[in-house]
Tab-separated table of C-alpha atoms in Angstrom:
chain	number	residue	atom	x	y	z
Y	18	UNK	CA	-38.379	-2.987	-9.064
Y	19	UNK	CA	-34.752	-2.929	-8.199
Y	20	UNK	CA	-33.377	-6.320	-7.163
Y	21	UNK	CA	-32.047	-6.459	-3.610
Y	22	UNK	CA	-28.697	-7.723	-2.425
Y	23	UNK	CA	-29.085	-11.152	-0.817
Y	24	UNK	CA	-27.023	-10.313	2.288
Y	25	UNK	CA	-28.037	-6.784	3.214
Y	26	UNK	CA	-31.311	-5.993	1.502
Y	27	UNK	CA	-29.778	-2.861	0.007
Y	28	UNK	CA	-30.402	-2.451	-3.733
Y	29	UNK	CA	-27.323	-3.824	-5.454
Y	30	UNK	CA	-27.756	-1.988	-8.724
Y	31	UNK	CA	-28.651	1.431	-7.358
Y	32	UNK	CA	-27.274	3.684	-10.053
Y	33	UNK	CA	-26.502	6.658	-7.813
Y	34	UNK	CA	-24.653	4.540	-5.270
Y	35	UNK	CA	-22.653	2.806	-7.979
Y	36	UNK	CA	-21.700	6.102	-9.606
Y	37	UNK	CA	-20.564	7.467	-6.244
Y	38	UNK	CA	-18.422	4.401	-5.542
Y	39	UNK	CA	-16.886	4.486	-9.024
Y	40	UNK	CA	-16.154	8.220	-8.770
Y	41	UNK	CA	-14.529	7.952	-5.352
Y	42	UNK	CA	-12.551	4.859	-6.324
Y	43	UNK	CA	-11.263	6.371	-9.560
Y	44	UNK	CA	-10.188	9.495	-7.678
Y	45	UNK	CA	-8.106	7.409	-5.299
Y	46	UNK	CA	-6.796	5.285	-8.164
Y	47	UNK	CA	-5.669	8.267	-10.232
Y	48	UNK	CA	-4.015	10.042	-7.293
Y	49	UNK	CA	-2.155	6.897	-6.249
Y	50	UNK	CA	-1.234	5.863	-9.772
Y	51	UNK	CA	0.363	9.209	-10.572
Y	52	UNK	CA	2.666	8.658	-7.618
Y	53	UNK	CA	4.270	5.792	-9.536
Y	54	UNK	CA	6.382	8.311	-11.441
Y	55	UNK	CA	8.336	8.996	-8.237
Y	56	UNK	CA	8.978	5.314	-7.691
Y	57	UNK	CA	10.216	4.873	-11.249
Y	58	UNK	CA	12.652	7.763	-10.947
Y	59	UNK	CA	13.905	6.758	-7.503
Y	60	UNK	CA	14.309	3.119	-8.525
Y	61	UNK	CA	16.613	3.816	-11.478
Y	62	UNK	CA	18.541	6.263	-9.295
Y	63	UNK	CA	19.080	3.382	-6.856
Y	64	UNK	CA	20.741	1.319	-9.553
Y	65	UNK	CA	17.894	-0.776	-10.950
Y	66	UNK	CA	17.292	-0.911	-14.687
Y	67	UNK	CA	14.078	0.244	-16.347
Y	68	UNK	CA	13.057	-3.393	-16.860
Y	69	UNK	CA	13.741	-4.323	-13.234
Y	70	UNK	CA	11.835	-1.266	-12.056
Y	71	UNK	CA	8.789	-2.105	-14.176
Y	72	UNK	CA	8.919	-5.758	-13.083
Y	73	UNK	CA	8.781	-4.676	-9.435
Y	74	UNK	CA	5.677	-2.565	-10.027
Y	75	UNK	CA	3.973	-5.298	-12.036
Y	76	UNK	CA	4.791	-8.293	-9.845
Y	77	UNK	CA	5.295	-6.914	-6.336
Y	78	UNK	CA	2.702	-4.127	-6.712
Y	79	UNK	CA	2.723	-2.745	-3.205
Y	80	UNK	CA	4.178	0.738	-3.128
Y	81	UNK	CA	5.566	0.823	0.400
Y	82	UNK	CA	7.464	-2.450	-0.049
Y	83	UNK	CA	8.799	-1.286	-3.417
Y	84	UNK	CA	10.069	1.977	-1.961
Y	85	UNK	CA	11.584	0.079	0.974
Y	86	UNK	CA	13.479	-2.299	-1.302
Y	87	UNK	CA	14.957	0.343	-3.596
Y	88	UNK	CA	15.603	2.658	-0.656
Y	89	UNK	CA	17.772	0.060	1.081
Y	90	UNK	CA	19.573	-0.863	-2.145
Y	91	UNK	CA	20.122	2.792	-2.996
Y	92	UNK	CA	21.660	3.398	0.424
Y	93	UNK	CA	24.136	0.581	-0.173
Y	94	UNK	CA	22.303	-2.047	1.857
Y	95	UNK	CA	22.395	-5.776	1.165
Y	96	UNK	CA	19.638	-7.320	-0.997
Y	97	UNK	CA	18.651	-9.503	1.972
Y	98	UNK	CA	18.062	-6.444	4.151
Y	99	UNK	CA	16.034	-4.798	1.405
Y	100	UNK	CA	13.953	-7.917	0.839
Y	101	UNK	CA	13.349	-8.439	4.557
Y	102	UNK	CA	12.217	-4.841	4.950
Y	103	UNK	CA	9.859	-5.183	1.986
Y	104	UNK	CA	8.399	-8.407	3.386
Y	105	UNK	CA	7.906	-6.832	6.798
Y	106	UNK	CA	5.922	-3.967	5.300
Y	107	UNK	CA	4.005	-6.268	2.960
Y	108	UNK	CA	2.903	-8.508	5.826
Y	109	UNK	CA	0.009	-6.153	6.513
Y	110	UNK	CA	-1.598	-7.311	3.260
Y	111	UNK	CA	-2.106	-10.720	4.886
Y	112	UNK	CA	-4.340	-9.085	7.483
Y	113	UNK	CA	-6.200	-7.251	4.720
Y	114	UNK	CA	-6.824	-10.613	3.059
Y	115	UNK	CA	-8.301	-12.131	6.205
Y	116	UNK	CA	-10.672	-9.183	6.485
Y	117	UNK	CA	-11.625	-8.877	2.822
Y	118	UNK	CA	-12.104	-12.565	1.867
Y	119	UNK	CA	-15.536	-12.973	3.532
Y	120	UNK	CA	-16.673	-9.526	2.379
Y	121	UNK	CA	-15.829	-10.154	-1.284
Y	122	UNK	CA	-17.025	-13.757	-1.258
Y	123	UNK	CA	-14.839	-14.956	-4.121
Y	124	UNK	CA	-13.129	-18.339	-4.467
Y	125	UNK	CA	-10.759	-20.125	-6.815
Y	126	UNK	CA	-9.268	-18.122	-9.658
Y	127	UNK	CA	-11.179	-14.920	-8.849
Y	128	UNK	CA	-9.847	-14.914	-5.287
Y	129	UNK	CA	-6.290	-15.472	-6.569
Y	130	UNK	CA	-6.649	-12.609	-9.055
Y	131	UNK	CA	-8.107	-10.344	-6.384
Y	132	UNK	CA	-5.125	-11.038	-4.130
Y	133	UNK	CA	-2.854	-9.221	-6.577
Y	134	UNK	CA	-4.768	-5.952	-6.190
Y	135	UNK	CA	-5.220	-6.319	-2.430
Y	136	UNK	CA	-3.528	-3.086	-1.383
Y	137	UNK	CA	-4.154	-0.271	1.082
Y	138	UNK	CA	-6.289	1.739	-1.314
Y	139	UNK	CA	-8.513	-1.062	-2.649
Y	140	UNK	CA	-9.132	-2.310	0.891
Y	141	UNK	CA	-10.013	1.148	2.182
Y	142	UNK	CA	-12.446	1.812	-0.680
Y	143	UNK	CA	-14.182	-1.567	-0.222
Y	144	UNK	CA	-14.751	-1.577	3.527
Y	145	UNK	CA	-17.997	-0.383	5.113
Y	146	UNK	CA	-20.047	-0.589	1.917
Y	147	UNK	CA	-23.740	-1.377	2.475
Y	148	UNK	CA	-23.767	-4.385	0.104
Y	149	UNK	CA	-21.470	-7.013	-1.327
Y	150	UNK	CA	-22.017	-5.637	-4.824
Y	151	UNK	CA	-20.743	-2.198	-3.814
Y	152	UNK	CA	-17.886	-3.747	-1.842
Y	153	UNK	CA	-16.740	-5.591	-4.948
Y	154	UNK	CA	-17.234	-2.509	-7.112
Y	155	UNK	CA	-15.111	-0.308	-4.848
Y	156	UNK	CA	-12.425	-2.963	-4.546
Y	157	UNK	CA	-12.154	-3.688	-8.262
Y	158	UNK	CA	-12.413	-0.091	-9.476
Y	159	UNK	CA	-9.726	1.095	-7.095
Y	160	UNK	CA	-7.420	-1.886	-7.458
Y	161	UNK	CA	-7.498	-2.042	-11.253
Y	162	UNK	CA	-7.137	1.714	-11.737
Y	163	UNK	CA	-4.152	1.819	-9.385
Y	164	UNK	CA	-2.600	-1.247	-11.052
Y	165	UNK	CA	-2.843	0.235	-14.540
Y	166	UNK	CA	-1.781	3.789	-13.684
Y	167	UNK	CA	0.920	2.805	-11.188
Y	168	UNK	CA	2.633	0.639	-13.808
Y	169	UNK	CA	2.219	3.233	-16.553
Y	170	UNK	CA	3.704	6.038	-14.485
Y	171	UNK	CA	6.430	3.787	-13.127
Y	172	UNK	CA	7.584	3.320	-16.717
Y	173	UNK	CA	7.411	7.065	-17.408
Y	174	UNK	CA	9.322	7.848	-14.217
Y	175	UNK	CA	11.998	5.271	-14.966
Y	176	UNK	CA	12.484	6.577	-18.503
Y	177	UNK	CA	12.599	10.153	-17.227
Y	178	UNK	CA	15.113	9.135	-14.573
Y	179	UNK	CA	17.473	7.698	-17.158
Y	180	UNK	CA	17.125	10.808	-19.319
Y	181	UNK	CA	17.346	13.567	-16.736
Y	182	UNK	CA	20.173	12.050	-14.732
Y	183	UNK	CA	20.299	11.545	-10.979
Y	184	UNK	CA	16.811	12.317	-9.536
Y	185	UNK	CA	18.479	13.190	-6.234
Y	186	UNK	CA	19.580	16.430	-7.896
Y	187	UNK	CA	15.881	17.357	-8.008
Y	188	UNK	CA	15.091	16.120	-4.519
Y	189	UNK	CA	13.125	13.075	-5.699
Y	190	UNK	CA	15.052	10.813	-3.327
Y	191	UNK	CA	12.957	12.386	-0.567
Y	192	UNK	CA	9.989	10.504	-2.021
Y	193	UNK	CA	10.981	7.351	-0.121
Y	194	UNK	CA	10.780	9.019	3.265
Y	195	UNK	CA	7.680	10.956	2.250
Y	196	UNK	CA	5.955	7.724	1.190
Y	197	UNK	CA	6.576	6.086	4.550
Y	198	UNK	CA	5.437	9.184	6.420
Y	199	UNK	CA	2.229	9.369	4.377
Y	200	UNK	CA	1.484	5.728	5.170
Y	201	UNK	CA	1.912	5.987	8.927
Y	202	UNK	CA	0.640	9.536	9.459
Y	203	UNK	CA	-3.082	8.642	9.859
Y	204	UNK	CA	-2.112	6.048	12.499
Y	205	UNK	CA	-0.150	8.572	14.531
Y	206	UNK	CA	-3.320	10.436	15.500
Y	207	UNK	CA	-3.814	7.855	18.249
Y	208	UNK	CA	-1.583	8.646	21.289
Y	209	UNK	CA	-0.466	5.033	21.767
Y	210	UNK	CA	0.629	4.695	18.154
Y	211	UNK	CA	2.394	8.062	18.263
Y	212	UNK	CA	4.485	6.964	21.251
Y	213	UNK	CA	5.408	3.695	19.543
Y	214	UNK	CA	6.347	5.554	16.366
Y	215	UNK	CA	8.523	7.963	18.318
Y	216	UNK	CA	10.318	5.139	20.115
Y	217	UNK	CA	10.900	3.335	16.799
Y	218	UNK	CA	12.303	6.497	15.220
Y	219	UNK	CA	14.667	7.062	18.163
Y	220	UNK	CA	15.839	3.439	17.955
Y	221	UNK	CA	16.468	3.710	14.209
Y	222	UNK	CA	18.465	6.936	14.587
Y	223	UNK	CA	20.468	5.477	17.495
Y	224	UNK	CA	21.664	2.420	15.540
Y	225	UNK	CA	22.330	4.154	12.191
Y	226	UNK	CA	26.042	4.858	12.940
Y	227	UNK	CA	26.728	1.230	13.893
Y	228	UNK	CA	24.678	-0.885	11.469
Y	229	UNK	CA	24.517	-1.496	7.698
Y	230	UNK	CA	21.957	0.350	5.594
Y	231	UNK	CA	18.516	-1.195	5.897
Y	232	UNK	CA	19.019	-2.783	9.293
Y	233	UNK	CA	17.825	0.290	11.291
Y	234	UNK	CA	14.465	0.106	9.506
Y	235	UNK	CA	14.144	-3.603	10.297
Y	236	UNK	CA	15.043	-3.115	13.961
Y	237	UNK	CA	12.680	-0.169	14.364
Y	238	UNK	CA	9.859	-1.971	12.548
Y	239	UNK	CA	10.327	-5.147	14.578
Y	240	UNK	CA	10.397	-3.203	17.843
Y	241	UNK	CA	7.244	-1.292	16.886
Y	242	UNK	CA	5.379	-4.507	16.041
Y	243	UNK	CA	6.512	-6.184	19.278
Y	244	UNK	CA	5.464	-3.228	21.431
Y	245	UNK	CA	2.154	-2.980	19.583
Y	246	UNK	CA	1.396	-6.667	20.152
Y	247	UNK	CA	2.357	-6.544	23.835
Y	248	UNK	CA	0.420	-3.369	24.599
Y	249	UNK	CA	-2.518	-3.865	22.225
Y	250	UNK	CA	-2.001	-0.443	20.634
Y	251	UNK	CA	-4.018	0.105	17.475
Y	252	UNK	CA	-6.338	-2.781	18.209
Y	253	UNK	CA	-9.829	-1.970	16.877
Y	254	UNK	CA	-12.413	-1.481	19.590
Y	255	UNK	CA	-15.216	-2.892	17.443
Y	256	UNK	CA	-15.205	-5.361	14.578
Y	257	UNK	CA	-18.071	-5.451	12.119
Y	258	UNK	CA	-19.582	-8.958	11.871
């Protein structure tokens, strides 16, 4: 007899379910990890060394914030503006943590270790699983595979960037904008979010001629958050207990 999960009654060691979760999670991990090559190339083109680039991927390990930081620095912005933009984007991980902590059920050192791989992909592949065992499996498989591959391909991209010259000659600088667009695109399907995104984009374009690099992103991001909070846009209609 297959032992049952204590919280849901769903078999925790169901081989087919585990294989499906592992397959899906590895697919997401490989696709996301390969994208690290773009970050490595763009980072060295922005003036960071190979060591600094690899340290960002290892320690910061949140792609959007990494792209934001090097994007601001590459455009000539101040380190403070780059850091503030990265922190603003990384703040969403705090909300992920509040949601995932009770689902994963870890404490102490395991919770601290899990926090390092708490990213968009690991959260998405862990939510809505029928048991805690499968939630943990999806979270760990995705998070660890992304962590390993993202850092590996960051190194390859950084080395390639120093060898091939300025990646902007090959159009790789467009990866920063493409990364942001890929992150927000699923959210723009909702009319309220689309209007907020449009207003933020107009605000950013309007202040570009008068402000230092990096500040338009901060102003647009802050305005979008404020409008979202005041109007309740993007608020989930139902929360799973």
